[in-house]
Tab-separated table of C-alpha atoms and ligand atoms in Angstrom:
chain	number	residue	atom	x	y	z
A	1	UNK	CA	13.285	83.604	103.781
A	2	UNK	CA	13.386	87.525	103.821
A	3	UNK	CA	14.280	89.497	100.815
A	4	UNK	CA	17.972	90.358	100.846
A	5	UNK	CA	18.841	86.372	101.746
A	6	UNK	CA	16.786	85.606	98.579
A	7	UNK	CA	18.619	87.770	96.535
A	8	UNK	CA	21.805	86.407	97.639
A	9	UNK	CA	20.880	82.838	96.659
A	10	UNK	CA	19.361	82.868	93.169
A	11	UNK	CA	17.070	79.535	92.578
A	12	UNK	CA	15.066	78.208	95.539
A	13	UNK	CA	16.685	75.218	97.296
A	14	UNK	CA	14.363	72.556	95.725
A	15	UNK	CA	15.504	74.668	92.044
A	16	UNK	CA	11.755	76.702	92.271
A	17	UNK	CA	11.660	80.832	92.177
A	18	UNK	CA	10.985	82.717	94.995
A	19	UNK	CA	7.814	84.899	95.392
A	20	UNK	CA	6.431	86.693	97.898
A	21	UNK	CA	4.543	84.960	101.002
A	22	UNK	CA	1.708	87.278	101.029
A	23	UNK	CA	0.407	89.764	98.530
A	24	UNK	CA	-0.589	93.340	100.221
A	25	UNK	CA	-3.568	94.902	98.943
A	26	UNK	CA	-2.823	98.912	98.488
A	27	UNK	CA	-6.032	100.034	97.488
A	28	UNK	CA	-5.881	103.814	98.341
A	29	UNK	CA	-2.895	104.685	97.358
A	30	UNK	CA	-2.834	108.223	95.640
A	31	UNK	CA	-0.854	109.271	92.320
A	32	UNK	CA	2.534	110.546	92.877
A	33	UNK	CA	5.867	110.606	91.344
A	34	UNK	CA	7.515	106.815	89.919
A	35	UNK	CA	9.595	107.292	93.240
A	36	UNK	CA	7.331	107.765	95.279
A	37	UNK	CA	5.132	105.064	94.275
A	38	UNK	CA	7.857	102.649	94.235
A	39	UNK	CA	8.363	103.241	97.679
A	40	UNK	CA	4.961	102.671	98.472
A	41	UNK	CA	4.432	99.412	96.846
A	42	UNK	CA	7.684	97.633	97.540
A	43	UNK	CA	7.799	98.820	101.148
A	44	UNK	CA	5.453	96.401	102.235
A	45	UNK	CA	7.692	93.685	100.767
A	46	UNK	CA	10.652	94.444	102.250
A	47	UNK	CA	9.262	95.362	105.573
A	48	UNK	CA	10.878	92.775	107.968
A	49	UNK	CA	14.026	92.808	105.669
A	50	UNK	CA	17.063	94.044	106.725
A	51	UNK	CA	16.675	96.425	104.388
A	52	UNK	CA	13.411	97.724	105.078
A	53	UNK	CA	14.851	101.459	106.570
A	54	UNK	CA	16.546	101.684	103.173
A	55	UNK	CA	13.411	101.333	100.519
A	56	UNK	CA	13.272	104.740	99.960
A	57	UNK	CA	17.572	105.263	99.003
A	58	UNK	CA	17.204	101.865	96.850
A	59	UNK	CA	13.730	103.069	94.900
A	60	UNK	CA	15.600	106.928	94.307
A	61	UNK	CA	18.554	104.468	92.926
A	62	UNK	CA	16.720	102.489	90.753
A	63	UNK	CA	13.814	104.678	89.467
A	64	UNK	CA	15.554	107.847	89.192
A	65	UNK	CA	15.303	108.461	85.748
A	66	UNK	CA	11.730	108.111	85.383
A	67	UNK	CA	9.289	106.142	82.974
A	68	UNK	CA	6.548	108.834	80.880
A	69	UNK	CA	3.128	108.372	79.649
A	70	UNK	CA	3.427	109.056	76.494
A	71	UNK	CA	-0.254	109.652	74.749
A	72	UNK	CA	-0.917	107.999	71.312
A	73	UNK	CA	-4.515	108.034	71.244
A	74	UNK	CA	-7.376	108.914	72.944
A	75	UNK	CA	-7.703	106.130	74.940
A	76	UNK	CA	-4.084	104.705	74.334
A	77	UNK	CA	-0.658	105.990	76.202
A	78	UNK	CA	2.850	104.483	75.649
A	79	UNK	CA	4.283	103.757	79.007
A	80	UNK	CA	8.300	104.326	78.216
A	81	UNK	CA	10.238	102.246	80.024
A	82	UNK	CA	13.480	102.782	78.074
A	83	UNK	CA	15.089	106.119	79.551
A	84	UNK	CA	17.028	104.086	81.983
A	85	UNK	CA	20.871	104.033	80.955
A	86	UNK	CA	21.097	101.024	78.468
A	87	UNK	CA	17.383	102.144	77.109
A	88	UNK	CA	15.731	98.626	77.969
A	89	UNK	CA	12.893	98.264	80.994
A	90	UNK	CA	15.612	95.533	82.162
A	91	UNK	CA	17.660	98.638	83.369
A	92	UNK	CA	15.264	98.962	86.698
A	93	UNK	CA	15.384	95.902	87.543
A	94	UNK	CA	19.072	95.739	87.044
A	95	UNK	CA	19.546	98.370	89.350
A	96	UNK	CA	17.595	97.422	92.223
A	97	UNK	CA	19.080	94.410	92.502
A	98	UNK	CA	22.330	96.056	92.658
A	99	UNK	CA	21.803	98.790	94.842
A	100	UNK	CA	20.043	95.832	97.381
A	101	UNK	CA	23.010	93.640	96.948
A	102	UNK	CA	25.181	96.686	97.395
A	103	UNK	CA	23.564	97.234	100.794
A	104	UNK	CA	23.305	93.665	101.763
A	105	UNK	CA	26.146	91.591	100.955
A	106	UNK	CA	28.835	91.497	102.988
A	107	UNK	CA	31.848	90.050	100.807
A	108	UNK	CA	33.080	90.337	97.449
A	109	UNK	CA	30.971	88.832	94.186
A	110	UNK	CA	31.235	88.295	91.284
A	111	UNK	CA	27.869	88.003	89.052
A	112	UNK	CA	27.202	86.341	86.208
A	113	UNK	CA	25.164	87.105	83.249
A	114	UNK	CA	24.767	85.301	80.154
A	115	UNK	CA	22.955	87.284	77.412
A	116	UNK	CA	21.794	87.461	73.705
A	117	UNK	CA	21.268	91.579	74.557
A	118	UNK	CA	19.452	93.646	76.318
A	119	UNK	CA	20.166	91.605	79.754
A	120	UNK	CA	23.488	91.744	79.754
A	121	UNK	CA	24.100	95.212	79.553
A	122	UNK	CA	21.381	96.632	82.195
A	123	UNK	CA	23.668	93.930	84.575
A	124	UNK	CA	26.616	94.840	83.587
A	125	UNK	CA	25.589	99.313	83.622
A	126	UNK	CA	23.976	98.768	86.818
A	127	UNK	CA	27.291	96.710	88.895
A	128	UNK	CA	29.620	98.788	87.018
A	129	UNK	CA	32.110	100.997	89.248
A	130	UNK	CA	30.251	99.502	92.384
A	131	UNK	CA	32.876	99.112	94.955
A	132	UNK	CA	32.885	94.870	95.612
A	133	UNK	CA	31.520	93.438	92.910
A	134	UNK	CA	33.099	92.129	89.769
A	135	UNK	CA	31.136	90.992	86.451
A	136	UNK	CA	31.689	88.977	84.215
A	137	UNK	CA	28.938	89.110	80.942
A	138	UNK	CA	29.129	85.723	78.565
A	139	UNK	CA	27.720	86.482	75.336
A	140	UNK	CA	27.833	84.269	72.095
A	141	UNK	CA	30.293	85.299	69.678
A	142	UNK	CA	29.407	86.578	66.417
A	143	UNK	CA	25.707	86.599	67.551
A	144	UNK	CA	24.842	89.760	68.963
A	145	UNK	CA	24.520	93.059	66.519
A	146	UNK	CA	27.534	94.581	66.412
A	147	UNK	CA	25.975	97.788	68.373
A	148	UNK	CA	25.092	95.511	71.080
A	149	UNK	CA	28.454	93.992	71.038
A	150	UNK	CA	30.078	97.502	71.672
A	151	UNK	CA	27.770	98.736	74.434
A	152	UNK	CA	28.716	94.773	75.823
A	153	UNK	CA	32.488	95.382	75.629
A	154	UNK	CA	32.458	98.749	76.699
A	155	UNK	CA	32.518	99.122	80.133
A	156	UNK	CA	36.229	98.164	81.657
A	157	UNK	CA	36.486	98.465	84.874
A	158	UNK	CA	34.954	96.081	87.304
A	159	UNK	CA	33.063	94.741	84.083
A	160	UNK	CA	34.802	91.759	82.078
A	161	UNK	CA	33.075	91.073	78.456
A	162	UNK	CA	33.336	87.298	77.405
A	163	UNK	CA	32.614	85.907	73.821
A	164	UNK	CA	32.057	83.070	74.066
A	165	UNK	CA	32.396	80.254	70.668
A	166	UNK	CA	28.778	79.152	70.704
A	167	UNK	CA	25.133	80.041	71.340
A	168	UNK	CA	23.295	82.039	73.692
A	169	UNK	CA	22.593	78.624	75.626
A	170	UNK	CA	26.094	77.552	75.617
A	171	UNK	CA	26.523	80.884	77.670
A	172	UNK	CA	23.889	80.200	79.641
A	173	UNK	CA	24.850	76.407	80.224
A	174	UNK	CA	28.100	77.488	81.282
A	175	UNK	CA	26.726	80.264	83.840
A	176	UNK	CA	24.454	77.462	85.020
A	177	UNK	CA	27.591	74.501	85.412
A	178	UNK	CA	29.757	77.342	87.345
A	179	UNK	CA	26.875	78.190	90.126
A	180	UNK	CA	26.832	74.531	90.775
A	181	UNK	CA	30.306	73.912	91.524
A	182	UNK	CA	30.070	74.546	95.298
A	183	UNK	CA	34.062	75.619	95.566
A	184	UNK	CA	33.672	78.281	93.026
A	185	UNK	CA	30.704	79.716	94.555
A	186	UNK	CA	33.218	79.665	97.707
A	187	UNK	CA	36.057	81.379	96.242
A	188	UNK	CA	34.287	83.454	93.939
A	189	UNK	CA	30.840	84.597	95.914
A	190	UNK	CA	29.566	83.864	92.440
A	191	UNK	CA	26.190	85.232	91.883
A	192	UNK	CA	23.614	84.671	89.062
A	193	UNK	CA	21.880	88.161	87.994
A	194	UNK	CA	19.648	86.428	84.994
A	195	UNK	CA	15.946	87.446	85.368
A	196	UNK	CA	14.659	84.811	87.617
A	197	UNK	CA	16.451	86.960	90.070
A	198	UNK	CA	13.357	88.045	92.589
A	199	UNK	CA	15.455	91.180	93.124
A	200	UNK	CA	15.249	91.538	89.369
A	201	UNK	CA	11.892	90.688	88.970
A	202	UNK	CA	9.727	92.032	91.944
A	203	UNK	CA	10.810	95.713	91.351
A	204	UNK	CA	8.893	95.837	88.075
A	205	UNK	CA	5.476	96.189	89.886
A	206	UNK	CA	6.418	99.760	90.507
A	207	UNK	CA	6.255	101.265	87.145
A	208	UNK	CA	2.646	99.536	86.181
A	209	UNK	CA	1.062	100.640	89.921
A	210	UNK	CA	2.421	103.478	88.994
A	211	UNK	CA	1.021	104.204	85.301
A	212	UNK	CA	-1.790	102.586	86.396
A	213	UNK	CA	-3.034	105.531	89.119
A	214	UNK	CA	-1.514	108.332	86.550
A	215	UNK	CA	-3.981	107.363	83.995
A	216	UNK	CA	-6.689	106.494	85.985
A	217	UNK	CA	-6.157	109.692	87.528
A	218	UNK	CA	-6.330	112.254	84.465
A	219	UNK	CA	-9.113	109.689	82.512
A	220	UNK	CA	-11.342	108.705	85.466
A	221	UNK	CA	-11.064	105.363	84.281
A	222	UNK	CA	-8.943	101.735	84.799
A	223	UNK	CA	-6.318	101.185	81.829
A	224	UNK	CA	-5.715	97.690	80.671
A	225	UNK	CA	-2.107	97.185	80.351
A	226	UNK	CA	-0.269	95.591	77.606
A	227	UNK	CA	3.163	93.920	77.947
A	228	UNK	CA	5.010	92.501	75.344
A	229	UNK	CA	6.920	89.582	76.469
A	230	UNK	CA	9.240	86.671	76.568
A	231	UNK	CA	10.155	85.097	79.849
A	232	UNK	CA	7.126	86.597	81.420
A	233	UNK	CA	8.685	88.678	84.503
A	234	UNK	CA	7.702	92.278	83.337
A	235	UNK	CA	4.069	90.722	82.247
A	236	UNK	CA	3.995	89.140	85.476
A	237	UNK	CA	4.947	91.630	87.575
A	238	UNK	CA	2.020	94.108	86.207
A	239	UNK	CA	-0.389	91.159	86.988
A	240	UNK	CA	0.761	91.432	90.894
A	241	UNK	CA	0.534	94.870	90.340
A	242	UNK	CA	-3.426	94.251	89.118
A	243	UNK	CA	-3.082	91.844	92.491
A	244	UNK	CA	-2.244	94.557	94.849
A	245	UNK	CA	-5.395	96.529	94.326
A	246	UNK	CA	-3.745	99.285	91.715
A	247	UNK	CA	-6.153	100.352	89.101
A	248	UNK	CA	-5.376	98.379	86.165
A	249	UNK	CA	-8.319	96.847	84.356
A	250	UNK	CA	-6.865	93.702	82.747
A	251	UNK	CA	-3.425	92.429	82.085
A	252	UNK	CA	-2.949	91.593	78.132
A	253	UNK	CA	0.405	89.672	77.478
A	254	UNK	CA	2.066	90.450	73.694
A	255	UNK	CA	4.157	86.900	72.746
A	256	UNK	CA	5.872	86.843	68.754
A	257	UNK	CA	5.776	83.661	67.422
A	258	UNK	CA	6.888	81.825	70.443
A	259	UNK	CA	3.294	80.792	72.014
A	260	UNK	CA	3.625	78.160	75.047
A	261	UNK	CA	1.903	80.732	76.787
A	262	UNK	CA	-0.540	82.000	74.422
A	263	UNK	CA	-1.636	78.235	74.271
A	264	UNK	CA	-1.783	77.445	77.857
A	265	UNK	CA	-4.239	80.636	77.748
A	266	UNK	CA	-6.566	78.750	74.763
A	267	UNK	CA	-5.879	75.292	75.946
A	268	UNK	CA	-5.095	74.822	79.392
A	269	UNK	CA	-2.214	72.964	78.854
A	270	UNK	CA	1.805	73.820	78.883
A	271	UNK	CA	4.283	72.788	76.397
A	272	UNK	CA	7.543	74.329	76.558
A	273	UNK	CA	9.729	74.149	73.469
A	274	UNK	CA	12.926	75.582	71.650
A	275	UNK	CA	12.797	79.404	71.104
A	276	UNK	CA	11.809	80.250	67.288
A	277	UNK	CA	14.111	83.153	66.005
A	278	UNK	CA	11.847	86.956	65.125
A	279	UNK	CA	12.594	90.044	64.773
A	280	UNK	CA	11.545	90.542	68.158
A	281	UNK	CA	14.454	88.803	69.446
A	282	UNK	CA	14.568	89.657	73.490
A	283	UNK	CA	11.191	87.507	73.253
A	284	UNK	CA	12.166	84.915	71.603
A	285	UNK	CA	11.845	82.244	74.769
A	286	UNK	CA	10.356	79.276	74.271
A	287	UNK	CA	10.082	77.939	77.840
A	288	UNK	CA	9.602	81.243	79.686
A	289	UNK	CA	11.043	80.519	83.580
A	290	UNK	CA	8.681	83.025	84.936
A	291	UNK	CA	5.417	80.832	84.086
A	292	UNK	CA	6.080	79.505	87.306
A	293	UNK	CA	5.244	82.616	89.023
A	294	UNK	CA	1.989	83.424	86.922
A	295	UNK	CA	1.018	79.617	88.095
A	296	UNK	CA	1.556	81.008	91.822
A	297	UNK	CA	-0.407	84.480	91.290
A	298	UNK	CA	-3.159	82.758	89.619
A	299	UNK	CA	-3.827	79.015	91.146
A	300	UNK	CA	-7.464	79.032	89.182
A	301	UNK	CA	-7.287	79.150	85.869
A	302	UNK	CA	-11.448	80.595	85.780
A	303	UNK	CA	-9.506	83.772	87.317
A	304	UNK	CA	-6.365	83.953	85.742
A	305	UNK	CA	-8.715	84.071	82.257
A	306	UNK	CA	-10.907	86.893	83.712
A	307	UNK	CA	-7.997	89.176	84.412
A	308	UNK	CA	-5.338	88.361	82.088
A	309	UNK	CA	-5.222	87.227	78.363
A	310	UNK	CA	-2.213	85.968	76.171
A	311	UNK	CA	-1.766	86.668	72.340
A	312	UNK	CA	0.616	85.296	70.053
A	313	UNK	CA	1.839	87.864	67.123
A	314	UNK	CA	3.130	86.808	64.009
A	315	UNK	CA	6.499	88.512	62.765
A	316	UNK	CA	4.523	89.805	59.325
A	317	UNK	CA	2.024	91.986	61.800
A	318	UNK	CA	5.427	93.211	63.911
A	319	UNK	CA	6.989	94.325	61.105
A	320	UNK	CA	3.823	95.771	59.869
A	321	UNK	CA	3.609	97.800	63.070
A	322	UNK	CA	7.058	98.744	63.043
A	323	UNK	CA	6.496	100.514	59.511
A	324	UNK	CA	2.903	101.992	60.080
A	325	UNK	CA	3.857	103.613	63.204
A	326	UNK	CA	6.977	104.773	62.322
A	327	UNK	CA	5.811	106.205	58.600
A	328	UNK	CA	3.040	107.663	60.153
A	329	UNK	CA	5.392	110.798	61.871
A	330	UNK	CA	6.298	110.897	65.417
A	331	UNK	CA	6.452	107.573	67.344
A	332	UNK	CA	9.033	104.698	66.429
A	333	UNK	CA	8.438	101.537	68.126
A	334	UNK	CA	11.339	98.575	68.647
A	335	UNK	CA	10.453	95.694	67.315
A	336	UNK	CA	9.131	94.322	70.884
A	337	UNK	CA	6.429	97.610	71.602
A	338	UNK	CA	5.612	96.873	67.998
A	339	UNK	CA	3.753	93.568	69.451
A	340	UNK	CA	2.062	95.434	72.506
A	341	UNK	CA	0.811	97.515	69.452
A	342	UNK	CA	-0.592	94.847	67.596
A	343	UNK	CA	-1.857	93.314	71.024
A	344	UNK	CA	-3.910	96.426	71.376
A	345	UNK	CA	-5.307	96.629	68.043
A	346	UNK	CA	-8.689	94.868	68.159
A	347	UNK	CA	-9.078	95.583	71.711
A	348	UNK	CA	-12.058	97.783	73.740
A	349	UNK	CA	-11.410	100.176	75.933
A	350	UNK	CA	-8.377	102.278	77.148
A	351	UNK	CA	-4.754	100.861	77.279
A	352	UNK	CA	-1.305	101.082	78.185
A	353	UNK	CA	0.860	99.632	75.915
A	354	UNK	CA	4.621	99.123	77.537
A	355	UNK	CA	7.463	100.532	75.808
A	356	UNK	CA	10.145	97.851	76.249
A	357	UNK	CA	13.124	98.826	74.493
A	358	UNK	CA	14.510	102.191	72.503
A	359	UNK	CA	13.819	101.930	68.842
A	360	UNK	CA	17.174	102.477	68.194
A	361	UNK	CA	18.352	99.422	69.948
A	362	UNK	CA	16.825	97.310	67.211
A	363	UNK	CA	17.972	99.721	64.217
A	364	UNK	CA	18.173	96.691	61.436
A	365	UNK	CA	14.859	96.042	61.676
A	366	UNK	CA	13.838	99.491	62.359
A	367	UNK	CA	15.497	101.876	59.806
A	368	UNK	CA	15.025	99.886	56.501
A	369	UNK	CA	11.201	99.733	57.486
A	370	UNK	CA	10.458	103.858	58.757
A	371	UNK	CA	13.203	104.722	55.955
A	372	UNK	CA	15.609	106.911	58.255
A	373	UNK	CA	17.812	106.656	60.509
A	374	UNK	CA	16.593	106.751	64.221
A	375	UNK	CA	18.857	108.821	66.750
A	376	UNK	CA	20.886	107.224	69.892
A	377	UNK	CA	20.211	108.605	73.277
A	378	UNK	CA	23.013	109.995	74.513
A	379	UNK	CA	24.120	107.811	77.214
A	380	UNK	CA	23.920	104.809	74.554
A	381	UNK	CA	25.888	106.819	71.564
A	382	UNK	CA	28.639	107.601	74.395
A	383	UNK	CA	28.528	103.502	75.530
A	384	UNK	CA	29.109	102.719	71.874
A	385	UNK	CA	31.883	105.092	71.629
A	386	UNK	CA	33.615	104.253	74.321
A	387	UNK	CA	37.485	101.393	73.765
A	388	UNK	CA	35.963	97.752	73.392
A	389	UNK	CA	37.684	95.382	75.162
A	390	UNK	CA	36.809	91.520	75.105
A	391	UNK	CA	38.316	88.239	76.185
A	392	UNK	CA	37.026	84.976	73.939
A	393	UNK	CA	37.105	81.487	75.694
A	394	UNK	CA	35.301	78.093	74.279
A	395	UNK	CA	32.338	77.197	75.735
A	396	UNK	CA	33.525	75.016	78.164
A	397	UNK	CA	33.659	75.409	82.201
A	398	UNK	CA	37.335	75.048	82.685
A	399	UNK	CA	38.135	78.040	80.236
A	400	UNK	CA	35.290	80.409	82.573
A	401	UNK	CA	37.203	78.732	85.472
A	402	UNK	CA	40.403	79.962	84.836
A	403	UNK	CA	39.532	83.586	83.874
A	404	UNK	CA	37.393	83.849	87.349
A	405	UNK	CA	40.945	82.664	89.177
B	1	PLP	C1	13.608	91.216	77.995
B	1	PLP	C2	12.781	91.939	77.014
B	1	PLP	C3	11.422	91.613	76.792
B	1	PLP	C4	10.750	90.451	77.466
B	1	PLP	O1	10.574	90.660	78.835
B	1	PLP	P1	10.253	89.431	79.802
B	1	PLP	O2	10.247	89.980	81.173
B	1	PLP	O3	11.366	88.435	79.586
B	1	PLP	O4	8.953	88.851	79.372
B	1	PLP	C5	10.692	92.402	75.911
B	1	PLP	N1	11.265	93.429	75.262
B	1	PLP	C6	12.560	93.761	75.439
B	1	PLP	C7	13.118	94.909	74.680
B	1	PLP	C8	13.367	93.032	76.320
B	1	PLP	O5	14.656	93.370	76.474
């Protein structure tokens, strides 16, 4: 199956994710702008795709607004992935999927997206005001911060906010229970945008092959590249990046407390489990869906262990990071980078450590611990600003049904 059909369908068939058929080695490729590079790297995957004359329109679309290399140390740079529009790394992948979807469907949809943060909103910024789509974004009631919940409710338009009385897995059940109810698909063109998406998850390669030949450029030497993570698709994705030939030096994967992974890594076996609550919260994941795809990229474990490693961070040493850095002048780290940090610590040789999220995303845990308050970006302070507007339902499929109608 190429590309655009996969996008269109979510899960495999037989319930699996999709990944690529073949992984192209780009070996020579020079540095260059995040553009540029994104071109490069996804063209090959898209090139028998009905998309493929459009790469270069869909990478402008999605990695317009850049991702700096931000030095810390000698041998340490920050790669920010935050400067997208709702300040999470989720915003790229977001917006590739949209602008592909944009190019490739050919009726109306309407996506769903359940969400305890971050997710939800680089869905719901990147479909908003496109011409076809609706959205509808299921989050649990009373359990997002209530900065989140504006930036959630405050898009109107072609973008619906739903509380919803329960959990983030209620929300996620009920997203789940309406893509399997073949006549609402139908009607609706119902679409799942959650990050198992491979038009949500592929696109991430760009950003480390493209960090990767910036530093390796100016330092005449390979970074490592840490990722902090939860259900494993940005960590992932900079592992196929390693795959493709780009000049990383060794994947390092940054878990909090929840460490399925991490353990697979020391003991060779996988036992997925209910998600632990930490500070960290956009990791906390206790069966991450995209192990499926490291299990694909790395089919002998001997390899998977030279290249990549996994390390579990307690919440003490991400709060500890989260006040060192930030009392130490200059960088502020979200609770999230603040495990990369820690990742890095004891570590040789020269890193990346990825920037997932805008510190002041995560303010409760950040400002009590730097002791100030840390400034919105623009584009979030006007999001927050903007009239709420939200419809409540119970979590139960009938109640989603009748607002889709
Ligand atoms: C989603 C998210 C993560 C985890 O990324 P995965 O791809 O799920 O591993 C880390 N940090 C932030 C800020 C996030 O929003």
């Amino acid at each position: 199956m190429g590309f655009s059909s996969a996008i269109e369908v979510g899960p495999a068939p037989d319930g699996g994710l999709y990944v690529p058929r073949h992984v192209p080695r780009l070996e020579d490729a020079a540095p260059n702008s995040l553009v540029q590079i994104a071109i490069e790297s996804l063209g090959p995957y898209l090139a028998d795709d009905p998309l493929s004359g459009r790469v270069a329109e869909l990478c402008s679309d999605a990695f317009g607004f850049g991702a700096p290399l931000v030095p810390v140390s000698e041998d340490t740079e920050v790669l920010e992935l935050f400067r997208g529009p709702t300040a999470a790394f989720k915003d790229f992948g977001a917006r590739f999927l949209a602008a592909c979807l944009s190019l490739a469907t050919t009726r109306p949809r309407t996506v769903l997206v359940a969400t305890s943060g971050d997710t939800g909103s680089a869905v719901a910024s990147a479909f908003a005001r496109r011409a076809g789509f609706r959205v509808f974004v299921l989050f649990p009631l009373g359990k997002v911060s209530e900065r989140q919940r504006r930036q959630l409710t405050g898009f109107g338009g072609n973008v619906q906010a739903v509380g919803v009385t329960g959990t983030f897995d209620d929300c996620q059940s009920l997203v789940k229970a309406a893509l399997a109810r073949r006549d609402l698909e139908a009607r609706h063109g119902l679409l799942s945008a959650n990050s198992i998406s491979v038009g949500r998850w592929l696109p991430q390669l760009a950003y480390f092959a493209y960090a990767s030949l910036d530093f390796s450029a100016r330092h005449g030497r390979s970074p490592g590249i840490v990722v902090p993570s939860g259900n494993l698709g940005n960590g992932v994705a900079a592992c196929l990046a390693m795959k493709m030939g780009f000049p990383i030096r060794e994947v390092v994967l940054a878990f909090n407390a929840n460490r399925a992974v991490p353990e697979l890594f020391e003991r060779g076996e996988y036992h997925p489990r209910g998600a632990v609550a930490t500070p960290a919260n956009a990791m906390d994941v206790g069966d991450p869906s995209n192990y499926e795809r490291l299990r694909w990229l790395y089919p002998d474990r001997e390899v998977m262990l030279r290249e990549v490693s996994a390390v579990s961070i307690s919440t003490e040493s991400i709060l500890g990071v989260v006040s060192d850095v930030g009392s130490r002048g200059g960088l502020v780290v979200c609770p999230h980078t603040a495990a990369g940090f820690a990742a890095r610590k004891d570590r040789r040789g020269a890193f990346i450590i990825a920037a997932t999220a805008h510190p002041a995303k995560f303010e409760e845990v950040v400002e009590p611990r730097i002791g100030y308050a840390v400034a919105l970006p623009d584009e979030l302070q006007a999001a927050i600003a903007r009239p709420s507007s939200q419809v409540e339902i119970p979590a139960e499929l009938a109640a989603l049904e009748r607002l889709l109608a």
